[in-house]
Short mmCIF file of C-alpha atoms in Angstrom, two decimals:
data_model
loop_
_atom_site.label_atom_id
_atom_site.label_comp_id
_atom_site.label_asym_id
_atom_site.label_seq_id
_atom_site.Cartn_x
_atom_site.Cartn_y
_atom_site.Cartn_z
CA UNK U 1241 20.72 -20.18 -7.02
CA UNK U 1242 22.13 -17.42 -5.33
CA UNK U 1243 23.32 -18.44 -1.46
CA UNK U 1244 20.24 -18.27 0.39
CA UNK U 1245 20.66 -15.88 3.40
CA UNK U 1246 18.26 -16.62 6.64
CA UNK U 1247 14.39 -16.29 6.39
CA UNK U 1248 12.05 -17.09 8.10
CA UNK U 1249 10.16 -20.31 6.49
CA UNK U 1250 6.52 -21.46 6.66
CA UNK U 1251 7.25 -24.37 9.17
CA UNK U 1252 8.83 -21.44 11.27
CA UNK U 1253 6.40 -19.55 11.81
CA UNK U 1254 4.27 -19.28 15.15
CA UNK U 1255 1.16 -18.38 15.80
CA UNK U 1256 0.86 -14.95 18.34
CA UNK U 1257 4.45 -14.56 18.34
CA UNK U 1258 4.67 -10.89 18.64
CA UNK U 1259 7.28 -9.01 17.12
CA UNK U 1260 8.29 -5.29 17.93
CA UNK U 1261 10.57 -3.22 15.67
CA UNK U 1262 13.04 -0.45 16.53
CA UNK U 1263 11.20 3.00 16.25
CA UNK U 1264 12.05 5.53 13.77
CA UNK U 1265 11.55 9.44 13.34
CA UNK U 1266 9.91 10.76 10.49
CA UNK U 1267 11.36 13.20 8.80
CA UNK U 1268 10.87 16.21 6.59
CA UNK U 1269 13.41 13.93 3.60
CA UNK U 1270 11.13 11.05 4.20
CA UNK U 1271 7.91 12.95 3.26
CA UNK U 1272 10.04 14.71 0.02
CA UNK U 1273 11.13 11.84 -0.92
CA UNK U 1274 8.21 9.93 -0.67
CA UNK U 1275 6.14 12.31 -2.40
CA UNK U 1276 8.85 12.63 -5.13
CA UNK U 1277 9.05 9.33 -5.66
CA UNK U 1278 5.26 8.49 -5.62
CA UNK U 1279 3.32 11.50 -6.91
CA UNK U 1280 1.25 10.79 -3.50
CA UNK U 1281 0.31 13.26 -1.08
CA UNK U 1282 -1.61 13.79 2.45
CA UNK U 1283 -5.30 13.95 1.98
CA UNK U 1284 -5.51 15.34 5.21
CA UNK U 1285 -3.78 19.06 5.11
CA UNK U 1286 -0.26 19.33 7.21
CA UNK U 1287 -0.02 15.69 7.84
CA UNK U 1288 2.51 12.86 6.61
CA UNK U 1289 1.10 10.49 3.54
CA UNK U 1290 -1.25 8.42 4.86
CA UNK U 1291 0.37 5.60 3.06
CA UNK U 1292 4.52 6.69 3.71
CA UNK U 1293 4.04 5.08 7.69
CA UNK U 1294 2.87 1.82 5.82
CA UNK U 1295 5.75 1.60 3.51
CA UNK U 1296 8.36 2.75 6.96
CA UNK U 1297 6.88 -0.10 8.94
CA UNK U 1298 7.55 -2.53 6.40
CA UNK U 1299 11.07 -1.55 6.42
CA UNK U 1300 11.41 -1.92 10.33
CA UNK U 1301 10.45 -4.99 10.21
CA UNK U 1302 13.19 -5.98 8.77
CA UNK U 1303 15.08 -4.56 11.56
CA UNK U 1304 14.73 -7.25 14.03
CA UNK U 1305 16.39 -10.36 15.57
CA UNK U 1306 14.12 -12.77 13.99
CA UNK U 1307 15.01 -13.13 10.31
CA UNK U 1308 12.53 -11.98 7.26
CA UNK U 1309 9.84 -13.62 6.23
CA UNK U 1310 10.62 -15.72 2.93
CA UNK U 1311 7.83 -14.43 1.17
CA UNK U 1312 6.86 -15.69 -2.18
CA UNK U 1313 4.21 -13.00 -2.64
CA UNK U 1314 2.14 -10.56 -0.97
CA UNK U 1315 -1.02 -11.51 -1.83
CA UNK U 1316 -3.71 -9.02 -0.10
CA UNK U 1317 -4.20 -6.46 2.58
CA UNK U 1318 -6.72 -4.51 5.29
CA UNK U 1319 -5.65 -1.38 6.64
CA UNK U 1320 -6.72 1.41 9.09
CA UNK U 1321 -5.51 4.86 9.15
CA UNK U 1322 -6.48 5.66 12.58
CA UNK U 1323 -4.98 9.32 13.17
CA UNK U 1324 -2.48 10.99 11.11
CA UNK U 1325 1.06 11.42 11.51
CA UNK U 1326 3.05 14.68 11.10
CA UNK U 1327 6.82 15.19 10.87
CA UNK U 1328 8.71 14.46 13.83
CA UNK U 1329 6.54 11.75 15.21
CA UNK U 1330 8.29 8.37 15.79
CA UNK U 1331 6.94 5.52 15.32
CA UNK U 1332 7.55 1.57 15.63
CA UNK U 1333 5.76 -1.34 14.41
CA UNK U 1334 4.33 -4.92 15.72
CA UNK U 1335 3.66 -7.72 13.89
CA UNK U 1336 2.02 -10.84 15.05
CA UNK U 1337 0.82 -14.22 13.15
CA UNK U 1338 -3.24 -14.98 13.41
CA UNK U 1339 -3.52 -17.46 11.10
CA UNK U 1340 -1.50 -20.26 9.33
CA UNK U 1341 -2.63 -22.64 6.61
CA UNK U 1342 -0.58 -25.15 4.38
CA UNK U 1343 -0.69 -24.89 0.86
CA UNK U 1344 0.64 -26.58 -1.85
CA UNK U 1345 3.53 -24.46 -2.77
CA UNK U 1346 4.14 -23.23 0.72
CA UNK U 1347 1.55 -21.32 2.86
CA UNK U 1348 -0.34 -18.61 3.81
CA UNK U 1349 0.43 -16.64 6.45
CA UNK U 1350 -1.80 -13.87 7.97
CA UNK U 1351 0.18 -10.97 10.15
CA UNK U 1352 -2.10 -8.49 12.24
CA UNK U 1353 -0.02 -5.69 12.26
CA UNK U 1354 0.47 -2.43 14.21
CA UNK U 1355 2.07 0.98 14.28
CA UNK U 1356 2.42 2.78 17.29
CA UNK U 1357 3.61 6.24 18.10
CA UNK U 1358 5.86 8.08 20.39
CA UNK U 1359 2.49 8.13 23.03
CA UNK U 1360 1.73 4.75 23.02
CA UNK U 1361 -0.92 5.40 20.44
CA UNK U 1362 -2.13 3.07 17.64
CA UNK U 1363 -1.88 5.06 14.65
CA UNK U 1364 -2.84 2.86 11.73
CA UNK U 1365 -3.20 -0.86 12.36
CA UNK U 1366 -4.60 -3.85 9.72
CA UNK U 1367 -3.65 -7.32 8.30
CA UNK U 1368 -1.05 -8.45 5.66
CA UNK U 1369 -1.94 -12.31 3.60
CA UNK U 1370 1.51 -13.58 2.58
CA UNK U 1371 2.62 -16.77 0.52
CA UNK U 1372 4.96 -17.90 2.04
CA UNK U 1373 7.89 -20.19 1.20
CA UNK U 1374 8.50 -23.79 2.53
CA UNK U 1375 11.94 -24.43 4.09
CA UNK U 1376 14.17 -25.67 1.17
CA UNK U 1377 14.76 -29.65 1.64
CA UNK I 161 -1.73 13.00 -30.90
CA UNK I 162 -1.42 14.57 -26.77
CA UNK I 163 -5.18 15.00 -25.88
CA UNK I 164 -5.42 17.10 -22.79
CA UNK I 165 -8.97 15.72 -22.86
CA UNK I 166 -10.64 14.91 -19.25
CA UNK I 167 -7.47 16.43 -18.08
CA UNK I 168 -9.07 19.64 -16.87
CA UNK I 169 -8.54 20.43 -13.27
CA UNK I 170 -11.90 20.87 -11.91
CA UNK I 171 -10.69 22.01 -7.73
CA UNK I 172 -12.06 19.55 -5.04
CA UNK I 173 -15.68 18.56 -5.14
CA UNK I 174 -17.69 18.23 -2.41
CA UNK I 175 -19.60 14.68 -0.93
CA UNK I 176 -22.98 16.25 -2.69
CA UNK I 177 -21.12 16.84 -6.16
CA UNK I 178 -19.71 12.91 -5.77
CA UNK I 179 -22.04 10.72 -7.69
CA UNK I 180 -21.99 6.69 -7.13
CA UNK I 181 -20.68 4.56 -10.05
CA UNK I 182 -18.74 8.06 -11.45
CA UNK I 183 -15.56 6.86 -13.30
CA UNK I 184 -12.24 8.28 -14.08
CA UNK I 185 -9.12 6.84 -15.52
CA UNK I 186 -5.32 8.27 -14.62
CA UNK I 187 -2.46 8.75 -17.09
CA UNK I 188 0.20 6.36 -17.41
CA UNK I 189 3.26 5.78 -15.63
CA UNK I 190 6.15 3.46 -16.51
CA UNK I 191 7.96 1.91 -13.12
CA UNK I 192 11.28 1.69 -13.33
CA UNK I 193 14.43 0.04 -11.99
CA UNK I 194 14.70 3.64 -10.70
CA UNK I 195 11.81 3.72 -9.08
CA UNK I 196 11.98 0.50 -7.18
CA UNK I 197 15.86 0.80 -5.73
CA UNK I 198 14.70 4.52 -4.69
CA UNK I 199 11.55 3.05 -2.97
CA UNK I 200 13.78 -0.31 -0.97
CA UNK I 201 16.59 2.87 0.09
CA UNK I 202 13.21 4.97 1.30
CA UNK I 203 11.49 1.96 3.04
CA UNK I 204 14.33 -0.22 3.70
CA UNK I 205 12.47 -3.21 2.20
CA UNK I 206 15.60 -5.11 0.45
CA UNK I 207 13.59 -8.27 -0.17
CA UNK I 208 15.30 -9.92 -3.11
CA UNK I 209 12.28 -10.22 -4.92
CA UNK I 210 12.80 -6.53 -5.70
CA UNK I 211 16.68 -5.65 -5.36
CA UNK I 212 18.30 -9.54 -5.81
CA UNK I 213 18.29 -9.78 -10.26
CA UNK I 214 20.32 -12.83 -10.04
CA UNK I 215 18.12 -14.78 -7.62
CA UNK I 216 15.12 -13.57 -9.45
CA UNK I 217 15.98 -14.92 -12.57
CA UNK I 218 15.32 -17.97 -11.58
CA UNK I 219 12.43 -17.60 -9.98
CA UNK I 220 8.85 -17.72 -10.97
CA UNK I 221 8.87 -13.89 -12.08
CA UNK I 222 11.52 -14.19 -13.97
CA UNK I 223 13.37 -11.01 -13.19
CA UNK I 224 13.07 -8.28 -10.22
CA UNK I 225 9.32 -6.89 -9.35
CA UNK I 226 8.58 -3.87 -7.79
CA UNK I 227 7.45 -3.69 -4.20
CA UNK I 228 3.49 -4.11 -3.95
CA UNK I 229 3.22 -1.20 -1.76
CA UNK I 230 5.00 0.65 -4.44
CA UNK I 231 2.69 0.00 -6.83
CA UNK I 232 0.29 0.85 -3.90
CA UNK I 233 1.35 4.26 -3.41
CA UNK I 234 2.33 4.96 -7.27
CA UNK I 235 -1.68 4.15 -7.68
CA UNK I 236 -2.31 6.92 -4.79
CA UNK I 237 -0.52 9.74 -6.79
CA UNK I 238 -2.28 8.50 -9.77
CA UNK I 239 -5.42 9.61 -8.30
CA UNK I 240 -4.23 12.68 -7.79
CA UNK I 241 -3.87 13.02 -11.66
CA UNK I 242 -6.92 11.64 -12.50
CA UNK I 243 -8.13 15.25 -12.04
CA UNK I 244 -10.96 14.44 -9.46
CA UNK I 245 -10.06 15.24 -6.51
CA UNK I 246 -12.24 15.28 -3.57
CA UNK I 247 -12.35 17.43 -0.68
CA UNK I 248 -11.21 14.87 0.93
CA UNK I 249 -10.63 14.93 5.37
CA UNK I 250 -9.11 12.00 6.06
CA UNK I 251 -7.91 8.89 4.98
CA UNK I 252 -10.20 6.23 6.78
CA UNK I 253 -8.97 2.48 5.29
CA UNK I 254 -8.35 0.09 2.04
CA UNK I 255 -8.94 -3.55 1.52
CA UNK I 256 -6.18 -4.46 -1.08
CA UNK I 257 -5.32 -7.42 -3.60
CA UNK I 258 -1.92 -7.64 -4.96
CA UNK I 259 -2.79 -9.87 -8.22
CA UNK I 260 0.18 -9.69 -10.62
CA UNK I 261 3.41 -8.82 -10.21
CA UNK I 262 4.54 -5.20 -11.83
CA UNK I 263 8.00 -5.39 -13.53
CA UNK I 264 10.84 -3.06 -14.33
CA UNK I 265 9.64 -1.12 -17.64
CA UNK I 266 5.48 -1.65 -16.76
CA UNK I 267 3.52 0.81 -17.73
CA UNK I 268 0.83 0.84 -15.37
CA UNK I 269 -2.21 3.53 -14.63
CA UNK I 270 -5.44 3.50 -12.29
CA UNK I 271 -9.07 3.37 -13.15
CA UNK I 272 -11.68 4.27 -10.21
CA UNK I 273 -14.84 4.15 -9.89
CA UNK I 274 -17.16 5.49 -6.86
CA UNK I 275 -18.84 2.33 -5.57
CA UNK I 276 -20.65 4.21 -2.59
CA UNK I 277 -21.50 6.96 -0.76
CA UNK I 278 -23.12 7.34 2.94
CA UNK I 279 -23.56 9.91 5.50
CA UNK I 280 -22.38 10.00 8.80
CA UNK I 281 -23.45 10.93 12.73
CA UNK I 282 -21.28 14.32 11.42
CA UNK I 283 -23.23 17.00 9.16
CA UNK I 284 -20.29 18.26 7.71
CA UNK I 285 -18.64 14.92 6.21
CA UNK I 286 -19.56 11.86 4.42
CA UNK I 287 -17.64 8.75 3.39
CA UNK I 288 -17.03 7.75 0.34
CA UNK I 289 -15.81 4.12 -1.33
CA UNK I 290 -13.80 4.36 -4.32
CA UNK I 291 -13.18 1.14 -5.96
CA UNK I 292 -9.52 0.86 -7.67
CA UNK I 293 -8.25 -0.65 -10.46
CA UNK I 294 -4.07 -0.74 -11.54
CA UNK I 295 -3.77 -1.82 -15.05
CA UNK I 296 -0.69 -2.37 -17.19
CA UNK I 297 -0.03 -1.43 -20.27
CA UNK I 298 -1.41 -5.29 -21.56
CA UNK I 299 -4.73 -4.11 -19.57
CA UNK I 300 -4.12 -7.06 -17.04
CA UNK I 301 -5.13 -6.36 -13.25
CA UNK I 302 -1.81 -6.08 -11.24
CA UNK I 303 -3.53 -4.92 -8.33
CA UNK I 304 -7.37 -3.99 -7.27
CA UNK I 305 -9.01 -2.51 -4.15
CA UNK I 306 -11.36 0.28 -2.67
CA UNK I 307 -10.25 2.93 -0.78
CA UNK I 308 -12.57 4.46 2.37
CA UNK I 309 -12.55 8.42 2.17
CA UNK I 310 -13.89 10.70 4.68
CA UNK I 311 -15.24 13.81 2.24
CA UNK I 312 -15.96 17.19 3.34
CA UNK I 313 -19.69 18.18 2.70
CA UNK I 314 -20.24 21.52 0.90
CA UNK I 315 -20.48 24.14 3.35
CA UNK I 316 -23.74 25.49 4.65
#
């Protein structure tokens, strides 16, 4: 087995602890590269991909103190689009655990989860279900 | 032998020309290693289940997966392809399961289906739920959902 760097394990996980990620401009090269990448577009004309803030979010929260989640899988999701985005908005993200249940292999984690624009303003919001790993013994 | 059949673009349709159970199926695409480093660089999600193939050798998957909101978004552009597209407003929500994991070389595509239809307090829009389905190329579900749509109504 590979060293294994820090993560965040089941048993260290706590309920309502909010976390809040840096913020981060999107970009014209984001949406291009996105798009190239995916095939996936706006629906709604002159805005960013509904889904491209998603992925971003994701990304930011790995750019926080508290180290990543050790996620076995992602196992479901609920999401919002609230308003849509356009280039040059910036945007961060929250995260915060509402539920916690042991499992055999590990646990489930739920995360309520937020992003937030350069106003204040919830832009899309919704829940991620993770398995997650127990801390090795 | 390339059939273009069901290929035909047919422009956006309207919430009236939507009908409820209404099925279409995408083409094909293959995810590769390609695909997944581009989409960690673009999102900055390095998890090692998707950039570690050392580590994931030895785990459950055997090898490196793609990110699920890869497969997420790949299944968004697929619609586009499916050559139904609505005339659609906005983007209002999805419930989502991530059931399998998809793998360097998958070939995966998306069937839809329209699972319901309502009007809203607005005359000119309606929503619509699409149902998803991402197969791969063994026809196993790798991931399944609906979508929420807000649809423009055909003009008075």
């Amino acid at each position: 087995m590979t060293p294994a760097a820090a993560h965040t394990f089941f048993e260290d996980t706590k309920l309502n602890d909010l976390v809040t990620s840096p913020a981060m401009t999107v970009t014209e090269a984001h949406l291009s590269l996105y798009s190239g990448l995916t095939g996936d577009a706006a629906v709604e004309p002159g805005a960013v991909a509904e889904l491209l803030p998603l992925c971003l979010s994701i990304g930011l929260g790995w750019r926080v103190p508290q180290p990543p989640l050790a996620v076995l899988a992602f196992m479901s999701m609920d999401w919002q689009i609230v308003r849509a985005l356009h280039v040059g908005d910036t945007v961060y993200g929250t995260s915060r655990v509402v539920s916690r249940r042991t499992m055999r292999e590990g646990g489930i984690v739920i995360e309520d989860h937020e992003i937030i624009d350069q106003r204040g303003e919830t832009v899309q919001r919704g829940r991620f279900t993770f398995l997650v790993a127990r801390r090795p013994a | 032998m390339l059939s273009y059949a069901g290929m035909t673009p047919s422009g956006r349709r309207y919430f009236e020309e939507i009908e409820v159970g209404e099925e279409f199926e995408s083409p094909g695409r293959t995810v590769t290693e390609t695909d997944i480093v581009l989409f960690a660089g673009l999102s900055g999600d390095y998890n090692v289940l998707h950039t570690d193939a050392e580590f994931m050798k030895k785990s459950i998957f055997g090898e490196r997966i793609a990110h699920g909101l890869l497969g997420l978004a790949i299944q968004s552009g697929l619609f586009y392809r499916t050559g139904r597209v609505f005339a659609t407003l906005a983007f209002v929500g999805l419930k989502w399961k991530f059931k399998g994991p998809i793998k360097i070389g998958d070939t995966i595509r998306l069937r839809t289906r329209v699972a319901s239809k309502r009007e809203t307090g607005k005359t000119d829009r309606g929503l619509v739920v699409v149902e998803r389905t991402v197969l791969n190329q063994r026809d196993e579900v790798v991931q399944e959902g609906e979508t929420e749509l807000m649809v423009e109504r055909r003009p008075a």
